[in-house]
Short mmCIF file of C-alpha atoms and ligand atoms in Angstrom, two decimals:
data_model
loop_
_atom_site.label_atom_id
_atom_site.label_comp_id
_atom_site.label_asym_id
_atom_site.label_seq_id
_atom_site.Cartn_x
_atom_site.Cartn_y
_atom_site.Cartn_z
CA MET A 1 92.22 -18.58 14.27
CA PRO A 2 89.00 -18.35 16.27
CA ALA A 3 85.97 -20.07 14.73
CA ASN A 4 83.48 -17.66 13.14
CA ARG A 5 79.83 -17.52 14.13
CA ASN A 6 76.76 -15.50 13.18
CA VAL A 7 75.32 -15.76 16.67
CA VAL A 8 76.88 -16.81 19.95
CA ILE A 9 74.35 -17.29 22.75
CA ILE A 10 75.73 -17.23 26.26
CA GLY A 11 73.52 -19.13 28.70
CA SER A 12 71.10 -22.05 28.35
CA GLY A 13 68.02 -21.29 30.44
CA PRO A 14 64.61 -20.67 28.81
CA ALA A 15 65.81 -17.33 27.33
CA GLY A 16 68.99 -18.73 25.78
CA LEU A 17 67.35 -21.89 24.45
CA THR A 18 64.43 -19.98 22.92
CA ALA A 19 66.91 -17.60 21.26
CA ALA A 20 68.70 -20.74 20.04
CA LEU A 21 65.50 -22.23 18.60
CA TYR A 22 64.58 -19.07 16.71
CA THR A 23 68.07 -18.31 15.37
CA ALA A 24 68.47 -21.96 14.35
CA ARG A 25 65.19 -21.86 12.46
CA ALA A 26 66.38 -18.63 10.81
CA ASN A 27 69.31 -20.72 9.49
CA LEU A 28 71.91 -18.77 11.47
CA GLN A 29 73.59 -21.90 12.96
CA PRO A 30 73.79 -20.48 16.48
CA LEU A 31 76.37 -21.62 18.99
CA ILE A 32 75.19 -21.87 22.60
CA ILE A 33 77.72 -21.86 25.39
CA GLU A 34 75.82 -23.50 28.20
CA GLY A 35 77.52 -22.06 31.28
CA ILE A 36 78.27 -23.81 34.56
CA GLU A 37 74.63 -24.07 35.57
CA ALA A 38 73.39 -25.46 32.25
CA GLY A 39 69.61 -25.17 31.98
CA GLY A 40 69.48 -22.31 34.47
CA GLN A 41 67.23 -21.89 37.48
CA LEU A 42 64.58 -24.37 36.28
CA MET A 43 67.09 -27.15 36.91
CA LEU A 44 66.56 -26.40 40.63
CA THR A 45 62.79 -26.75 40.54
CA THR A 46 60.58 -29.79 40.54
CA MET A 47 57.08 -29.45 39.07
CA VAL A 48 56.42 -26.47 36.79
CA GLU A 49 52.67 -25.90 36.47
CA ASN A 50 52.64 -22.44 34.88
CA TYR A 51 54.46 -23.02 31.62
CA PRO A 52 51.77 -22.89 28.94
CA GLY A 53 51.17 -26.08 27.00
CA TYR A 54 51.74 -28.53 29.84
CA ARG A 55 48.30 -29.05 31.32
CA ASP A 56 49.53 -31.57 33.89
CA GLY A 57 52.76 -29.69 34.60
CA ILE A 58 56.29 -30.74 33.73
CA MET A 59 59.40 -31.21 35.83
CA GLY A 60 61.81 -28.25 35.47
CA PRO A 61 64.76 -30.35 34.21
CA ASP A 62 62.46 -32.16 31.72
CA LEU A 63 61.22 -28.84 30.35
CA MET A 64 64.80 -27.71 29.80
CA ALA A 65 65.71 -31.03 28.14
CA GLU A 66 62.74 -30.57 25.76
CA MET A 67 63.78 -27.01 24.90
CA ARG A 68 67.34 -28.09 24.30
CA ALA A 69 66.36 -31.02 22.06
CA GLN A 70 63.98 -28.77 20.11
CA SER A 71 66.69 -26.20 19.33
CA GLU A 72 69.24 -28.92 18.46
CA LYS A 73 66.73 -30.46 16.06
CA PHE A 74 66.91 -27.25 14.01
CA GLY A 75 70.71 -27.04 13.99
CA ALA A 76 71.74 -25.22 17.18
CA THR A 77 75.12 -26.35 18.51
CA MET A 78 75.62 -26.56 22.29
CA ILE A 79 78.98 -26.60 23.94
CA HIS A 80 79.62 -27.37 27.58
CA GLY A 81 81.69 -25.03 29.63
CA ASN A 82 81.84 -21.48 30.61
CA VAL A 83 82.73 -18.21 28.94
CA THR A 84 85.85 -16.82 30.60
CA SER A 85 85.96 -13.46 28.78
CA VAL A 86 84.16 -11.41 26.18
CA ASP A 87 85.60 -8.56 24.13
CA LEU A 88 82.75 -6.35 22.94
CA CYS A 89 85.12 -3.70 21.52
CA ALA A 90 86.53 -6.16 19.00
CA LYS A 91 84.79 -6.32 15.61
CA PRO A 92 83.66 -9.06 15.25
CA PHE A 93 83.16 -9.69 18.97
CA LEU A 94 85.49 -12.17 20.62
CA VAL A 95 84.13 -14.82 23.01
CA THR A 96 86.62 -16.95 24.91
CA THR A 97 85.83 -20.15 26.81
CA SER A 98 88.19 -22.29 28.87
CA ASP A 99 89.30 -24.13 25.73
CA ALA A 100 88.22 -22.22 22.60
CA GLU A 101 87.75 -18.79 21.04
CA PHE A 102 84.92 -17.65 18.80
CA ASN A 103 84.40 -14.62 16.60
CA ALA A 104 80.77 -13.54 16.75
CA LYS A 105 78.90 -11.14 14.50
CA THR A 106 76.21 -10.96 17.18
CA ILE A 107 76.01 -12.03 20.80
CA ILE A 108 72.87 -12.86 22.75
CA ILE A 109 73.41 -12.63 26.48
CA ALA A 110 71.14 -14.98 28.46
CA THR A 111 73.26 -15.54 31.54
CA GLY A 112 70.33 -15.12 33.94
CA ALA A 113 70.35 -14.14 37.57
CA SER A 114 71.07 -16.28 40.57
CA ALA A 115 68.80 -16.23 43.59
CA ARG A 116 70.85 -15.43 46.67
CA LEU A 117 70.78 -18.31 49.12
CA LEU A 118 71.32 -18.57 52.85
CA GLY A 119 74.15 -21.03 52.34
CA LEU A 120 72.80 -23.88 54.47
CA PRO A 121 73.53 -27.39 53.18
CA SER A 122 69.92 -28.37 53.99
CA GLU A 123 68.66 -25.46 51.87
CA ARG A 124 70.51 -26.86 48.82
CA THR A 125 69.37 -30.45 49.49
CA LEU A 126 65.71 -29.48 49.90
CA MET A 127 65.60 -26.98 47.00
CA GLY A 128 62.52 -27.86 44.95
CA ARG A 129 61.38 -30.17 47.76
CA GLY A 130 59.85 -27.54 49.99
CA VAL A 131 62.56 -24.89 49.69
CA SER A 132 61.86 -22.40 46.90
CA THR A 133 63.10 -19.09 45.57
CA CYS A 134 59.93 -18.30 43.62
CA ALA A 135 56.55 -17.76 45.26
CA THR A 136 54.78 -17.21 41.93
CA CYS A 137 56.05 -20.59 40.73
CA ASP A 138 55.55 -22.69 43.82
CA GLY A 139 53.00 -21.00 46.13
CA TYR A 140 50.16 -23.11 44.79
CA PHE A 141 51.77 -26.29 46.15
CA PHE A 142 51.33 -25.04 49.74
CA ARG A 143 47.55 -24.70 49.90
CA GLY A 144 46.31 -25.04 53.49
CA GLN A 145 49.83 -25.34 54.95
CA GLU A 146 52.13 -23.31 57.22
CA ILE A 147 55.22 -21.91 55.53
CA ALA A 148 58.02 -19.35 56.00
CA VAL A 149 59.53 -16.51 53.98
CA VAL A 150 63.09 -15.33 54.67
CA GLY A 151 64.14 -11.73 53.95
CA GLY A 152 63.32 -8.14 54.82
CA GLY A 153 63.16 -6.45 51.41
CA ASP A 154 60.31 -5.71 49.01
CA SER A 155 60.53 -9.20 47.50
CA ALA A 156 60.06 -10.85 50.90
CA MET A 157 57.05 -8.63 51.72
CA GLU A 158 55.49 -9.20 48.31
CA GLU A 159 56.03 -12.96 48.45
CA ALA A 160 54.72 -13.22 52.03
CA VAL A 161 51.53 -11.36 51.15
CA PHE A 162 51.09 -13.37 47.93
CA LEU A 163 51.61 -16.66 49.78
CA THR A 164 48.83 -15.90 52.27
CA ARG A 165 46.44 -16.68 49.40
CA PHE A 166 47.43 -20.32 49.78
CA ALA A 167 48.98 -20.85 53.20
CA THR A 168 47.14 -20.76 56.51
CA LYS A 169 50.13 -19.01 58.12
CA VAL A 170 53.29 -17.38 56.76
CA THR A 171 56.16 -16.77 59.19
CA LEU A 172 58.45 -14.01 58.01
CA VAL A 173 62.04 -14.37 59.27
CA HIS A 174 64.38 -11.38 58.97
CA ARG A 175 67.89 -11.02 60.36
CA ARG A 176 67.44 -7.44 61.69
CA ASP A 177 64.68 -5.71 63.66
CA THR A 178 64.09 -3.16 60.89
CA LEU A 179 62.93 -4.03 57.42
CA ARG A 180 64.62 -2.89 54.24
CA ALA A 181 61.32 -2.94 52.34
CA SER A 182 59.54 0.27 51.28
CA LYS A 183 56.96 1.58 53.76
CA ILE A 184 54.01 0.78 51.55
CA MET A 185 55.09 -2.86 51.19
CA GLN A 186 55.79 -3.15 54.92
CA ASP A 187 52.37 -1.72 55.76
CA LYS A 188 50.67 -4.18 53.47
CA ALA A 189 52.49 -7.11 55.05
CA ARG A 190 51.95 -5.88 58.62
CA ALA A 191 48.22 -5.49 58.00
CA ASN A 192 47.94 -9.12 56.94
CA GLN A 193 46.72 -11.25 59.85
CA LYS A 194 48.11 -14.46 58.37
CA ILE A 195 51.72 -13.19 58.61
CA ALA A 196 53.69 -13.88 61.81
CA TRP A 197 56.98 -12.06 62.42
CA MET A 198 60.31 -13.37 63.64
CA LEU A 199 62.64 -10.36 63.51
CA ASP A 200 66.29 -10.22 64.60
CA SER A 201 66.28 -13.88 63.66
CA GLU A 202 68.02 -16.21 61.25
CA VAL A 203 67.14 -19.62 59.88
CA GLU A 204 69.84 -21.93 61.14
CA GLU A 205 68.59 -25.24 59.80
CA ILE A 206 65.83 -26.61 57.58
CA ASN A 207 64.53 -30.11 58.39
CA ASP A 208 64.17 -32.86 57.21
CA THR A 209 66.87 -33.80 54.70
CA GLY A 210 66.45 -37.47 55.70
CA ARG A 211 62.83 -37.50 54.52
CA GLY A 212 63.55 -35.29 51.51
CA GLU A 213 60.83 -32.80 52.45
CA VAL A 214 60.48 -29.72 54.64
CA THR A 215 58.89 -30.40 58.01
CA SER A 216 60.31 -27.59 60.18
CA MET A 217 63.03 -24.97 60.51
CA VAL A 218 65.25 -23.95 63.41
CA VAL A 219 65.32 -20.17 63.92
CA ARG A 220 67.91 -18.50 66.14
CA HIS A 221 67.21 -15.12 67.73
CA ASN A 222 70.26 -12.96 67.11
CA LYS A 223 70.17 -11.08 70.42
CA THR A 224 69.05 -13.77 72.86
CA ALA A 225 70.58 -16.75 70.99
CA VAL A 226 67.35 -18.64 71.77
CA ARG A 227 66.57 -21.32 69.20
CA THR A 228 63.00 -22.10 68.17
CA ARG A 229 61.80 -25.03 66.10
CA VAL A 230 58.99 -23.83 63.84
CA PRO A 231 56.87 -26.44 62.03
CA VAL A 232 56.59 -25.44 58.36
CA SER A 233 56.22 -27.37 55.13
CA GLY A 234 57.83 -24.76 52.92
CA VAL A 235 60.60 -22.16 53.15
CA PHE A 236 60.72 -19.37 50.55
CA VAL A 237 64.12 -17.71 50.41
CA ALA A 238 63.58 -14.10 49.24
CA ILE A 239 66.89 -12.41 49.98
CA GLY A 240 67.47 -10.95 46.53
CA HIS A 241 69.00 -11.96 43.21
CA THR A 242 72.36 -11.30 41.61
CA PRO A 243 72.41 -10.81 37.83
CA ASN A 244 75.20 -12.77 36.17
CA THR A 245 76.86 -9.82 34.47
CA SER A 246 80.43 -9.87 35.76
CA LEU A 247 81.70 -10.90 32.28
CA PHE A 248 80.39 -7.68 30.78
CA ARG A 249 81.35 -5.25 33.56
CA GLY A 250 82.62 -1.97 32.14
CA GLN A 251 81.61 -2.96 28.61
CA LEU A 252 77.81 -2.68 28.68
CA GLU A 253 75.37 -0.32 30.37
CA VAL A 254 73.88 -1.85 33.50
CA ASP A 255 71.51 -0.41 36.11
CA ALA A 256 72.33 0.31 39.76
CA ASN A 257 71.76 -3.35 40.66
CA GLY A 258 73.91 -4.70 37.82
CA TYR A 259 71.06 -5.74 35.46
CA ILE A 260 71.78 -5.14 31.74
CA ILE A 261 69.78 -2.22 30.40
CA THR A 262 67.85 -3.09 27.23
CA HIS A 263 65.89 -0.81 24.91
CA ASP A 264 63.72 -1.28 21.80
CA GLY A 265 63.25 -4.96 22.61
CA SER A 266 66.49 -6.70 23.50
CA LYS A 267 69.06 -4.14 22.31
CA THR A 268 71.90 -3.27 24.70
CA SER A 269 74.21 -0.27 24.63
CA ILE A 270 76.36 -2.02 21.99
CA PRO A 271 74.87 -2.64 18.52
CA GLY A 272 74.93 -6.36 17.76
CA VAL A 273 74.78 -7.37 21.44
CA PHE A 274 71.35 -8.41 22.71
CA ALA A 275 70.18 -9.47 26.17
CA CYS A 276 67.19 -11.53 27.26
CA GLY A 277 65.79 -13.28 30.33
CA ASP A 278 66.57 -12.57 33.97
CA VAL A 279 69.92 -10.88 33.25
CA GLN A 280 67.89 -7.86 32.10
CA ASP A 281 64.62 -8.43 34.00
CA HIS A 282 64.35 -8.15 37.77
CA ILE A 283 60.57 -7.79 37.74
CA TYR A 284 58.85 -10.73 36.03
CA ARG A 285 61.52 -13.47 36.32
CA GLN A 286 59.30 -16.21 34.87
CA ALA A 287 60.28 -19.02 32.50
CA VAL A 288 57.64 -17.91 30.04
CA THR A 289 58.71 -14.25 30.05
CA ALA A 290 62.36 -15.30 29.73
CA ALA A 291 61.45 -17.50 26.76
CA GLY A 292 59.47 -14.62 25.20
CA SER A 293 62.40 -12.24 25.54
CA GLY A 294 64.72 -14.91 24.07
CA CYS A 295 62.49 -14.96 20.99
CA MET A 296 62.73 -11.14 20.80
CA ALA A 297 66.54 -11.28 21.04
CA ALA A 298 66.71 -13.84 18.22
CA ILE A 299 64.52 -11.71 15.94
CA ASP A 300 66.54 -8.57 16.83
CA ALA A 301 69.81 -10.41 16.04
CA GLU A 302 68.38 -11.65 12.75
CA HIS A 303 67.39 -8.09 11.73
CA PHE A 304 70.83 -6.83 12.76
CA LEU A 305 72.55 -9.46 10.63
CA GLU A 306 70.43 -8.52 7.62
CA ASN A 307 71.83 -5.00 7.83
CA ILE A 308 75.34 -5.76 9.05
CA PRO A 309 78.14 -3.54 7.63
CA GLU A 310 79.96 -5.03 4.65
CA HIS A 311 83.33 -5.52 6.41
CA LEU A 312 81.71 -7.72 9.06
CA ALA A 313 79.56 -9.72 6.66
CA THR A 314 82.68 -11.53 5.40
CA VAL A 315 83.52 -12.96 8.83
P1 NAP B 401 66.91 -6.55 48.64
O1 NAP B 401 66.20 -5.24 48.61
O2 NAP B 401 68.37 -6.58 48.36
O3 NAP B 401 66.61 -7.20 50.06
C1 NAP B 401 67.22 -8.41 50.42
C2 NAP B 401 66.82 -8.73 51.85
O4 NAP B 401 67.35 -10.00 52.19
C3 NAP B 401 67.32 -7.73 52.88
O5 NAP B 401 66.35 -7.50 53.84
C4 NAP B 401 68.55 -8.42 53.45
O6 NAP B 401 68.76 -8.15 54.82
C5 NAP B 401 68.16 -9.88 53.35
N1 NAP B 401 69.34 -10.72 53.21
C6 NAP B 401 70.33 -10.61 52.27
N2 NAP B 401 71.24 -11.58 52.43
C7 NAP B 401 70.82 -12.32 53.50
C8 NAP B 401 71.33 -13.46 54.15
N3 NAP B 401 72.45 -14.05 53.75
N4 NAP B 401 70.66 -13.95 55.22
C9 NAP B 401 69.50 -13.38 55.62
N5 NAP B 401 68.96 -12.29 55.03
C10 NAP B 401 69.61 -11.77 53.99
O7 NAP B 401 66.28 -7.59 47.58
P2 NAP B 401 64.76 -7.71 47.07
O8 NAP B 401 63.81 -7.66 48.18
O9 NAP B 401 64.76 -8.90 46.17
O10 NAP B 401 64.57 -6.41 46.17
C11 NAP B 401 65.46 -6.14 45.06
C12 NAP B 401 65.01 -4.85 44.35
O11 NAP B 401 63.76 -5.08 43.70
C13 NAP B 401 64.79 -3.70 45.34
O12 NAP B 401 65.17 -2.51 44.70
C14 NAP B 401 63.29 -3.72 45.57
O13 NAP B 401 62.77 -2.45 45.93
C15 NAP B 401 62.78 -4.16 44.19
N6 NAP B 401 61.47 -4.83 44.34
C16 NAP B 401 60.35 -4.06 44.22
C17 NAP B 401 59.12 -4.65 44.36
C18 NAP B 401 57.89 -3.83 44.23
O14 NAP B 401 57.99 -2.62 44.31
N7 NAP B 401 56.75 -4.41 43.98
C19 NAP B 401 58.99 -6.02 44.64
C20 NAP B 401 60.15 -6.77 44.75
C21 NAP B 401 61.40 -6.16 44.60
P3 NAP B 401 69.29 -6.70 55.31
O15 NAP B 401 68.12 -5.81 55.16
O16 NAP B 401 69.70 -6.97 56.70
O17 NAP B 401 70.43 -6.37 54.39
#
């Protein structure tokens, strides 16, 4: 028989762990299934300077360790591993991992979104050491320096323009000669004198893995095959995000880009299933907003459980 739970939280980034803290303090004994990338995107960052309460900043992994310990202190149970399937038609819901099954009266989905990456080994090695996927988080570290943004969509334009507040020069690298971004965003970027353009070009290598910091990138022109070494101290990869929603495909309402649609706080299209953090937010994508929405999901789940139909209350 599957174990019975009031709340199963899927995902352990700031949204999932805040939902865990609040449901634990509401005495609901939540179970958190951490997922393969336990701790979420903050595990890939170094210094976090914009999470309130840490005047001198805190390392991303340390912040996640604090959040985890805080929720465990109040009775949240974490299990390693990944959810392999979810049945949202079953009542109670059925959550299956690689080695266990759980019945859940409510589910909080906090599976996040993954930044798309170029796929270069050096990009992975230097992530958080000059390579970033979040200009809002890391732009401040590049005051007075020359940096690059990769991508041709609205995010790349927005990040490039934003980064000119700090950097002396921002080189925008895009793989085609036309941009995907909306005209208004393109115009704004093109009007900015601090932005240099390398179109029809791809980043082939980011240096210097040996020193553990970004010193330059090698850009290859797609038509001429000419390679150029561009000195930069930061590379912002802005080629889109993928919400981690494949588990719920066909079971929950999602938008055209696959993000879970929420309404009235964290409610999804299925009563008793709540979503928080980047899996339902492609706009703000901040640790603090994810944590805030995790709190909302916990309170929504608590209210749902107070009014749960009699036949489920016995689970
Ligand atoms: P996006 O629109 O999917 O654009 C991704 C960009 O990255 C494209 O230019 C794409 O090139 C490029 N790319 C993808 N994979 C690549 C790879 N492996 N190597 C090199 N380049 C690669 O993503 P987004 O810019 O994050 O925007 C997502 C959604 O949010 C969009 O609907 C956008 O309008 C919206 N958004 C709106 C705003 C705003 O209005 N303020 C701001 C940000 C985002 P190709 O063009 O060649 O495919």
